[in-house]
mmCIF file of C-alpha atoms in Angstrom:
data_model
loop_
_atom_site.group_PDB
_atom_site.id
_atom_site.type_symbol
_atom_site.label_atom_id
_atom_site.label_comp_id
_atom_site.label_asym_id
_atom_site.label_seq_id
_atom_site.Cartn_x
_atom_site.Cartn_y
_atom_site.Cartn_z
ATOM 1 C CA MET A 1 154.181 37.856 30.421
ATOM 2 C CA SER A 2 156.829 39.931 27.962
ATOM 3 C CA PRO A 3 160.401 38.073 27.509
ATOM 4 C CA GLN A 4 162.106 40.532 29.385
ATOM 5 C CA GLN A 5 159.964 39.981 32.306
ATOM 6 C CA ARG A 6 160.631 36.475 31.643
ATOM 7 C CA THR A 7 164.040 37.062 31.993
ATOM 8 C CA GLU A 8 163.929 38.795 34.605
ATOM 9 C CA MET A 9 161.879 36.578 36.586
ATOM 10 C CA SER A 10 163.504 33.004 38.354
ATOM 11 C CA HIS A 11 161.298 29.950 37.620
ATOM 12 C CA LYS A 12 160.012 29.961 40.592
ATOM 13 C CA GLU A 13 158.439 33.037 40.319
ATOM 14 C CA ARG A 14 157.492 33.069 36.919
ATOM 15 C CA LEU A 15 155.593 29.620 38.388
ATOM 16 C CA LEU A 16 153.668 31.261 41.262
ATOM 17 C CA ARG A 17 152.786 34.838 38.964
ATOM 18 C CA GLN A 18 151.386 32.549 37.016
ATOM 19 C CA GLY A 19 149.404 29.905 39.522
ATOM 20 C CA MET A 20 148.157 33.279 41.404
ATOM 21 C CA LYS A 21 146.119 33.824 37.963
ATOM 22 C CA HIS A 22 145.173 30.016 37.289
ATOM 23 C CA PHE A 23 143.690 30.083 40.227
ATOM 24 C CA TYR A 24 142.056 33.253 40.512
ATOM 25 C CA ALA A 25 140.248 32.498 37.467
ATOM 26 C CA TYR A 26 139.787 28.767 37.062
ATOM 27 C CA GLY A 27 140.096 27.606 40.772
ATOM 28 C CA TYR A 28 142.760 24.770 41.835
ATOM 29 C CA HIS A 29 140.521 21.408 39.887
ATOM 30 C CA GLY A 30 140.564 23.774 36.795
ATOM 31 C CA THR A 31 143.829 24.448 36.899
ATOM 32 C CA THR A 32 146.401 22.293 34.998
ATOM 33 C CA VAL A 33 150.152 21.740 35.657
ATOM 34 C CA ASP A 34 150.447 22.488 32.419
ATOM 35 C CA SER A 35 148.566 25.426 31.955
ATOM 36 C CA VAL A 36 150.789 26.844 34.221
ATOM 37 C CA LEU A 37 154.310 25.743 31.889
ATOM 38 C CA ALA A 38 152.510 26.943 29.059
ATOM 39 C CA ALA A 39 151.442 30.541 30.548
ATOM 40 C CA SER A 40 154.922 30.800 32.329
ATOM 41 C CA GLY A 41 157.481 29.434 29.430
ATOM 42 C CA VAL A 42 159.305 26.810 31.940
ATOM 43 C CA PRO A 43 160.186 23.562 31.467
ATOM 44 C CA LYS A 44 158.053 20.450 33.127
ATOM 45 C CA GLY A 45 161.742 19.224 35.086
ATOM 46 C CA SER A 46 161.537 23.007 37.177
ATOM 47 C CA PHE A 47 158.404 22.579 38.591
ATOM 48 C CA TYR A 48 158.712 19.075 40.008
ATOM 49 C CA HIS A 49 161.777 20.174 41.269
ATOM 50 C CA HIS A 50 160.886 23.450 43.156
ATOM 51 C CA PHE A 51 157.150 22.132 44.154
ATOM 52 C CA GLY A 52 157.208 18.394 43.750
ATOM 53 C CA SER A 53 152.721 18.271 42.735
ATOM 54 C CA LYS A 54 150.070 20.364 42.134
ATOM 55 C CA GLU A 55 148.904 20.327 45.773
ATOM 56 C CA ALA A 56 152.772 21.884 46.827
ATOM 57 C CA PHE A 57 152.391 24.355 44.365
ATOM 58 C CA GLY A 58 148.999 25.607 45.600
ATOM 59 C CA LYS A 59 150.302 25.465 49.243
ATOM 60 C CA ALA A 60 153.297 27.783 48.008
ATOM 61 C CA VAL A 61 151.544 30.121 45.880
ATOM 62 C CA LEU A 62 148.357 30.272 49.017
ATOM 63 C CA ASN A 63 151.968 30.902 51.426
ATOM 64 C CA LEU A 64 152.255 33.579 48.503
ATOM 65 C CA TYR A 65 148.960 35.584 49.586
ATOM 66 C CA MET A 66 148.554 34.878 52.636
ATOM 67 C CA GLN A 67 152.152 36.525 52.883
ATOM 68 C CA TYR A 68 150.496 40.065 50.839
ATOM 69 C CA GLN A 69 147.361 39.093 52.726
ATOM 70 C CA LEU A 70 149.470 40.586 56.008
ATOM 71 C CA ASN A 71 151.610 42.876 54.773
ATOM 72 C CA LEU A 72 148.729 44.606 53.974
ATOM 73 C CA LEU A 73 147.073 44.606 56.974
ATOM 74 C CA HIS A 74 150.469 45.265 58.428
ATOM 75 C CA LYS A 75 150.855 47.995 56.713
ATOM 76 C CA TRP A 76 146.919 49.520 57.868
ATOM 77 C CA ILE A 77 147.531 48.700 61.578
ATOM 78 C CA GLU A 78 151.229 50.853 62.060
ATOM 79 C CA GLN A 79 149.549 53.867 60.484
ATOM 80 C CA SER A 80 149.500 56.003 64.197
ATOM 81 C CA ASP A 81 147.259 59.070 62.682
ATOM 82 C CA LEU A 82 144.258 57.160 61.964
ATOM 83 C CA PRO A 83 141.697 55.938 64.670
ATOM 84 C CA THR A 84 141.796 52.055 64.734
ATOM 85 C CA PRO A 85 138.542 51.641 62.305
ATOM 86 C CA GLU A 86 139.130 54.210 59.790
ATOM 87 C CA LYS A 87 142.703 51.675 59.443
ATOM 88 C CA LEU A 88 140.483 48.707 59.257
ATOM 89 C CA THR A 89 138.005 50.244 56.938
ATOM 90 C CA GLY A 90 141.328 51.417 55.521
ATOM 91 C CA TYR A 91 142.402 47.651 54.742
ATOM 92 C CA PHE A 92 138.987 46.172 53.747
ATOM 93 C CA ASP A 93 138.507 49.187 50.899
ATOM 94 C CA GLU A 94 142.316 48.438 49.820
ATOM 95 C CA MET A 95 141.286 44.835 48.794
ATOM 96 C CA ALA A 96 138.041 45.784 47.194
ATOM 97 C CA GLY A 97 139.587 48.190 44.913
ATOM 98 C CA GLU A 98 142.029 45.447 43.538
ATOM 99 C CA PHE A 99 139.028 43.172 43.191
ATOM 100 C CA ILE A 100 137.116 45.561 41.615
ATOM 101 C CA LYS A 101 140.259 46.965 39.127
ATOM 102 C CA SER A 102 140.486 42.938 38.682
ATOM 103 C CA GLY A 103 137.070 42.631 37.321
ATOM 104 C CA TYR A 104 135.504 41.246 39.952
ATOM 105 C CA GLN A 105 138.261 38.141 39.562
ATOM 106 C CA ARG A 106 140.340 38.335 42.434
ATOM 107 C CA ALA A 107 139.196 38.595 45.357
ATOM 108 C CA CYS A 108 140.163 35.996 48.367
ATOM 109 C CA LEU A 109 142.572 33.131 47.479
ATOM 110 C CA ALA A 110 142.036 31.670 51.230
ATOM 111 C CA GLY A 111 138.309 32.170 51.466
ATOM 112 C CA LYS A 112 138.893 30.846 47.357
ATOM 113 C CA PHE A 113 140.686 27.373 47.968
ATOM 114 C CA SER A 114 138.790 26.993 51.659
ATOM 115 C CA THR A 115 135.396 26.749 49.902
ATOM 116 C CA GLU A 116 137.027 24.506 47.059
ATOM 117 C CA VAL A 117 139.827 22.268 48.635
ATOM 118 C CA SER A 118 139.656 22.079 52.272
ATOM 119 C CA ALA A 119 136.906 19.722 52.318
ATOM 120 C CA THR A 120 138.383 17.045 50.329
ATOM 121 C CA SER A 121 142.258 18.013 51.007
ATOM 122 C CA GLU A 122 143.567 17.922 54.604
ATOM 123 C CA THR A 123 146.799 19.348 53.914
ATOM 124 C CA PHE A 124 144.808 22.150 52.759
ATOM 125 C CA ARG A 125 142.774 22.429 55.746
ATOM 126 C CA VAL A 126 145.314 22.202 57.908
ATOM 127 C CA GLN A 127 147.199 25.217 56.286
ATOM 128 C CA LEU A 128 144.112 27.066 55.538
ATOM 129 C CA ASP A 129 143.432 26.432 58.852
ATOM 130 C CA SER A 130 146.908 28.450 60.044
ATOM 131 C CA ASP A 131 146.902 31.300 57.892
ATOM 132 C CA LEU A 132 143.675 32.257 59.105
ATOM 133 C CA ARG A 133 144.560 31.799 62.477
ATOM 134 C CA ASP A 134 147.291 34.768 61.535
ATOM 135 C CA TRP A 135 145.121 36.626 59.777
ATOM 136 C CA ARG A 136 142.709 36.469 62.922
ATOM 137 C CA ALA A 137 145.654 36.512 65.301
ATOM 138 C CA PHE A 138 146.958 40.629 63.124
ATOM 139 C CA LEU A 139 143.341 41.512 63.222
ATOM 140 C CA VAL A 140 143.064 40.713 67.447
ATOM 141 C CA THR A 141 146.082 42.644 67.663
ATOM 142 C CA ALA A 142 145.071 45.714 65.992
ATOM 143 C CA LEU A 143 141.584 45.602 67.658
ATOM 144 C CA ALA A 144 143.198 44.921 71.235
ATOM 145 C CA ARG A 145 145.149 47.815 71.298
ATOM 146 C CA GLY A 146 142.432 49.911 69.524
ATOM 147 C CA GLN A 147 140.205 49.533 73.028
ATOM 148 C CA GLU A 148 143.792 49.919 74.398
ATOM 149 C CA ARG A 149 143.742 53.880 73.020
ATOM 150 C CA GLY A 150 139.567 53.921 73.146
ATOM 151 C CA ASP A 151 138.383 53.921 69.930
ATOM 152 C CA ILE A 152 137.161 50.137 69.627
ATOM 153 C CA ARG A 153 134.348 48.770 71.762
ATOM 154 C CA LYS A 154 134.886 47.113 75.027
ATOM 155 C CA ASP A 155 131.917 45.071 75.393
ATOM 156 C CA ARG A 156 133.212 42.350 72.867
ATOM 157 C CA SER A 157 136.491 40.739 73.180
ATOM 158 C CA PRO A 158 139.192 41.571 70.499
ATOM 159 C CA GLU A 159 139.108 37.831 69.443
ATOM 160 C CA GLU A 160 134.869 38.408 69.218
ATOM 161 C CA LEU A 161 135.488 41.129 67.096
ATOM 162 C CA ALA A 162 138.393 39.947 64.891
ATOM 163 C CA ASP A 163 136.053 37.527 64.630
ATOM 164 C CA ALA A 164 133.030 39.004 63.108
ATOM 165 C CA LEU A 165 135.593 40.872 61.311
ATOM 166 C CA LEU A 166 136.600 38.148 59.358
ATOM 167 C CA ALA A 167 134.115 36.775 59.063
ATOM 168 C CA LEU A 168 132.733 40.094 57.574
ATOM 169 C CA MET A 169 135.150 40.462 54.730
ATOM 170 C CA GLN A 170 135.038 36.953 53.530
ATOM 171 C CA GLY A 171 131.700 36.734 53.089
ATOM 172 C CA ALA A 172 131.336 39.984 51.118
ATOM 173 C CA PHE A 173 133.677 38.720 48.288
ATOM 174 C CA VAL A 174 132.198 35.684 48.168
ATOM 175 C CA ILE A 175 129.139 37.964 47.533
ATOM 176 C CA ALA A 176 130.557 40.408 45.718
ATOM 177 C CA LEU A 177 132.733 37.164 43.214
ATOM 178 C CA SER A 178 128.692 36.859 42.078
ATOM 179 C CA SER A 179 126.611 40.134 42.193
ATOM 180 C CA ARG A 180 129.651 41.853 40.747
ATOM 181 C CA ASN A 181 127.698 45.090 43.049
ATOM 182 C CA GLU A 182 130.391 47.190 44.115
ATOM 183 C CA GLU A 183 127.838 48.966 46.504
ATOM 184 C CA SER A 184 127.223 45.931 48.531
ATOM 185 C CA LEU A 185 131.236 45.674 48.643
ATOM 186 C CA ARG A 186 130.159 49.961 50.012
ATOM 187 C CA ALA A 187 128.346 48.458 52.327
ATOM 188 C CA VAL A 188 130.834 46.595 54.019
ATOM 189 C CA SER A 189 132.591 49.071 54.244
ATOM 190 C CA THR A 190 130.295 52.134 57.015
ATOM 191 C CA THR A 191 129.413 48.739 58.929
ATOM 192 C CA ILE A 192 132.986 48.038 59.597
ATOM 193 C CA PRO A 193 133.544 51.067 61.909
ATOM 194 C CA LEU A 194 129.714 50.643 63.349
ATOM 195 C CA LEU A 195 130.929 46.348 64.368
ATOM 196 C CA VAL A 196 134.197 47.705 66.001
ATOM 197 C CA GLY A 197 134.201 51.003 66.822
ATOM 198 C CA THR A 198 133.082 52.470 70.093
ATOM 199 C CA SER A 199 129.182 53.714 71.446
ATOM 200 C CA PRO A 200 127.341 55.177 73.870
ATOM 201 C CA ALA A 201 126.127 51.391 74.830
ATOM 202 C CA ALA A 202 129.784 50.033 75.037
ATOM 203 C CA MET A 203 131.424 52.927 76.619
#
């Protein structure tokens, strides 16, 4: 981070930005408050003033990440000129593109935290459950609208399709973190329309 960028951003913004980078790179347990402070150039007092603890900081970074995800999904859902399967595929493709661009480092922070801390931290588990419910609700809305316009299959409820779609996308990033295989992400992209789109059996 350049001196000019540090000047332009508040202490809280700098901490959140570096927290996002560190949690992606080292995980929750591998990230220390001191390492975030060193990278952000923020005094320790400011950290505890804004967040109070590492756990509260992690939850704040997770909130920031989920807001980004919901904004991105909303952007694609509101593209009225696209069929619903293309909206959902475009959303996944943009996430996958950012993941590949990061050198296969920045997948899904919610998924990363789910596997690392939800089993041992009830407060994190509750927040992650709430976040994933919000994510699912956005997908349910998009799929229900698609059923109304006739480009989403009707033999499954929007809720069932949203569960399957979310599991497919999350699983894709978990596998790609290890395999670093761009083809596996492309396979998911081509599977989304097959999963949710209309077919002779679903009409």
